[in-house]
Amino acid sequence: QIQRALRSLSIPLERLHIMKGHMMQDMCKGLSRQTHAQAKVRMLPTYICSTPNGTEKGNFLVVELCQSQVRTLLVTLYGDGNMSPQMVYKIFDLPEGITQGEGEALFDFIAQCVSQFLAETFSSDTRKSEERLPLGFVFPFSCRQTQLDKAELLYWSKGFSCSDVVGKDVVQLLQSAINKKQELCHVDVVALMNDTVGTMMTCSTEGRTCEVAIVADKGSNCCFMAEAYLVETTDETSGRMCVNTEWGCFGDDGTLNDVFTPYDECVDVESNNPGEKRFEKMVGTLYLGEIVRHALIALTAEKAIFTETNIAVLEEKGVFTMQHVLDIINNEEGTSDVKRILEVLGLQPSERDCGRVQQICRAVVGRAATLHATGLAAILSYMCQTRDMATLMVNVGVEGELYVGYRRFEEILMSVSRLLSPECMATLLPSRDGSGRGAAMVTAVALRLAAQRREVNEVLAPLRLSRADLEKVQALMREEMERGLCKETNATASVRMLPTYVSHTPDGSERGNFLALDLGGTNFRVLVVHVTEEGISMISEIYVIPAAIMQGTGEALFDHIIDCIIDFQMKQNLVTDMLPLGFTFSFPCQQMGLDKALLLTWTKGFSASGCVGQDVVQMLREAARRKQHLGMQVVALVNDTVGTMMACGYDDPKCEIGLIVGTGTNACYMEEMRNVGTVEGDQGRMCINMEWGAFGDNGCLDHIFTHFDKVVDETTINPGKQRFEKLISGMYLGEIVRQILMVMTEKQLLFQGKLSPKLQTRNIFQTKFLSTIELSNGLALRQIRAILNELELDASFEDSVLLREVCQTVSLRAAQLCAAGLAAVVEKMRENRGLDQLSVTVGVDGTLYKLHPRFSNNLQKTLKDLAPNCNVSFMLSEDGSGKGAALVAAVASRAANTME
Ligand code: ADP
Ligand code: MG
């Protein structure tokens, strides 16, 4: 019988594996919005999203409500890594009956304890009267928390049943009680937490964060840092949040029934909450002595033990305490202690009885340790999986009577959890000071974060544009467009509104073979484009333009271009044909005709001499003549925006706007000829290359430029120029982010105030980093760390989260400004055409637009908001520069034919 009893108390490894799986399922259930309400493992959010970083300092008051005591604690942190906090504490016994009385009396008593403690701790002259004293409240009951300082009690436990508290905010109740006392008017309750959370924070110090805590005490519970986006019961989506698992209720749905022994059943039936907290009743020290007692009663009845003694004393609930159990099992040499203990209880055990009692005690306590290990394994595997890691290393804080009192607890916890979760490596950190110190840390962290949040908001505020700001930008863009179109004001307008001499978008009837050049994008390319009934096909080749040629003479540049064309035509066997050529030239030009375009200024790193003010088409033709190349005829020069619009227009006739958001940004659209004051004629339409990158160069956007924008502008090769572009496009966003990071680091908001030399390098922070960083949710935050490590920055988790916020702010502003510009364009088109509602398509190109995870969404959302009467679709352009240039050439010849 003894062997059977011992067997029933030992759970096989396979069964533990299954249990671990159930625990993980229940955790997911508790976190999910749909199933949270029914879940047994409640997974309560704590709103604690950050562990201490050692910079916290000041005085913090902690009040801990315990089983039969109120503990008050004053912690002084020195910002020294929290290595040596100074602590003073005092313990008050709860008056008889107060735990069953009125809630108000309980909270009044707590306030009274605080008052008395402070009176004894602070002599009246040491305290500066104006100084606030933050208080952290450790409240070891299940609460539905909605903020760090807002927590509704779900239900009492541990023998408490005060009236009028369940369903109320206990922070509020404590603050009200405190407010009744004049001498406590400087005390603010700023944080509430569970004792488990307090333990986790107690074990965290600088450079050694603790992300899991187990309290193995009268009851049992565990908390850990979960990815915030998985905590669906809160709106927090970034970073991590501590979740209070309330795992004591695991098994309340029956999943533990098969491992429940008859002794457990007896304990459960005799408890004041039968059927509830099944896991806790197998592992909590409040119950272990009881389990042993029931086992002994049952075995006596089976005549397996105590055959020669009367066990009537064992009938009384609670006579066999946890202390008895611990004394019995911790005595490893023989049974003399066992005998003494049993005799003190009033039994006369035989030598054999003593041995068997010891075996039973070991089995019950060993099982409790094993079950804790199983729970821990579930937590660790869950963390490892949700962090998308192959292996997890984590620190686990532990405290409680079972941990402290049972010598083998740690060994079992570590070895069994290792067996069940081999991918995880836990390091136990004993909590020496209980949860009080941790509570002070939470309170301190809460204050630090609140202060930090205020500072972060201050830094980012100028980059956050209101709807009114955007409307203003839209109105200003509209004004500048009018000024650019008008002959008299064109010269001084910041938006040049350059005529392109493209008057038709494609209609699909275009045919022929064309050459195309693409100069001014990231690559210089030569293409051959076949436009047939079946569609458009093309072959292209990328050629390098050496920096020496970009910055050499114009003649050398165009000679080089012709060399590339000749090489391409040879390779493609096109030397014998005389092909029309469309030239995508993505620099601002004053066009006098489709094939006549004076370069206004170089941008994007080009500076070849003798070109500005010259006709680019003419220069290309002259180079061809010099090289005696006859296989081509330049028929059109096209801006890349126009090429993009044309390429998309081939598939969608409603495409009458072109937009680029790549290295730079620019747009074009179909304007009524009657509005184009800079070109003769009133009939039909013409595509206008806005050159909107220069919007604001006349100072009209000064009110939205921030300190960061000014610094970025000053370090470019064209300060004061392309101001709108410098807020939006790929060449600059990373650099804006870098400037913000530097300021935030200086303000100690990031990287613990340490700037790496790399981060101080201009343009080191690439715009593509924004895409990676903003794409990552909690799951991929490590990619952010990878980027930061690349920049030789040692980033904490909070740093990563803040960095993402900075990137989001910068890219959102860019998208919104772009939308404000587009809103001006579509509204003008709608008014031009006298429509209530305009339906139009924007052809878009540019890597930033295409690859950034939020840019296009933010752009479209803002545009809808700013131009509600326009129904705007967006179409990505596939190789607009090549295709577009060919189509311009084709449309031009078709239009010419029609005219004839
Ligand atoms: P261009 O405008 O010169 O024709 P692209 O459209 O390819 O060239 O844009 C290049 C710009 O796109 C670069 O300035 C770079 O900063 C940016 N970029 C590159 N990759 C990404 C990415 N993954 N996310 C956002 N921006 C990117
Ligand atoms: Mg391009």
PDB file of N, CA, C and O and ligand atoms in Angstrom, residues 521-522 640 660 845 881, ligand 2:
ATOM      1  N   GLY A 521      18.322  58.290 -61.856  1.00  0.00           N
ATOM      2  CA  GLY A 521      17.874  57.405 -60.777  1.00  0.00           C
ATOM      3  C   GLY A 521      19.093  56.786 -60.128  1.00  0.00           C
ATOM      4  O   GLY A 521      20.220  57.260 -60.317  1.00  0.00           O
ATOM      5  N   THR A 522      18.875  55.726 -59.421  1.00  0.00           N
ATOM      6  CA  THR A 522      19.990  55.081 -58.742  1.00  0.00           C
ATOM      7  C   THR A 522      20.979  54.514 -59.760  1.00  0.00           C
ATOM      8  O   THR A 522      22.182  54.568 -59.569  1.00  0.00           O
ATOM      9  N   ASP A 640      11.234  61.519 -64.865  1.00  0.00           N
ATOM     10  CA  ASP A 640      10.840  60.179 -64.392  1.00  0.00           C
ATOM     11  C   ASP A 640       9.399  60.136 -63.871  1.00  0.00           C
ATOM     12  O   ASP A 640       8.722  59.107 -63.968  1.00  0.00           O
ATOM     13  N   ILE A 660       6.836  60.086 -57.498  1.00  0.00           N
ATOM     14  CA  ILE A 660       8.066  59.366 -57.167  1.00  0.00           C
ATOM     15  C   ILE A 660       8.380  59.589 -55.689  1.00  0.00           C
ATOM     16  O   ILE A 660       8.361  60.730 -55.223  1.00  0.00           O
ATOM     17  N   ASP A 845       6.230  55.346 -58.308  1.00  0.00           N
ATOM     18  CA  ASP A 845       7.483  54.606 -58.334  1.00  0.00           C
ATOM     19  C   ASP A 845       8.360  55.097 -57.182  1.00  0.00           C
ATOM     20  O   ASP A 845       8.090  56.149 -56.606  1.00  0.00           O
ATOM     21  N   SER A 881      10.514  54.272 -65.896  1.00  0.00           N
ATOM     22  CA  SER A 881      11.430  55.135 -66.639  1.00  0.00           C
ATOM     23  C   SER A 881      11.638  54.626 -68.066  1.00  0.00           C
ATOM     24  O   SER A 881      11.600  55.397 -69.017  1.00  0.00           O
TER      25      SER A 881
HETATM   26 MG    MG B   2      13.760  56.135 -59.963  1.00  0.00          MG
END
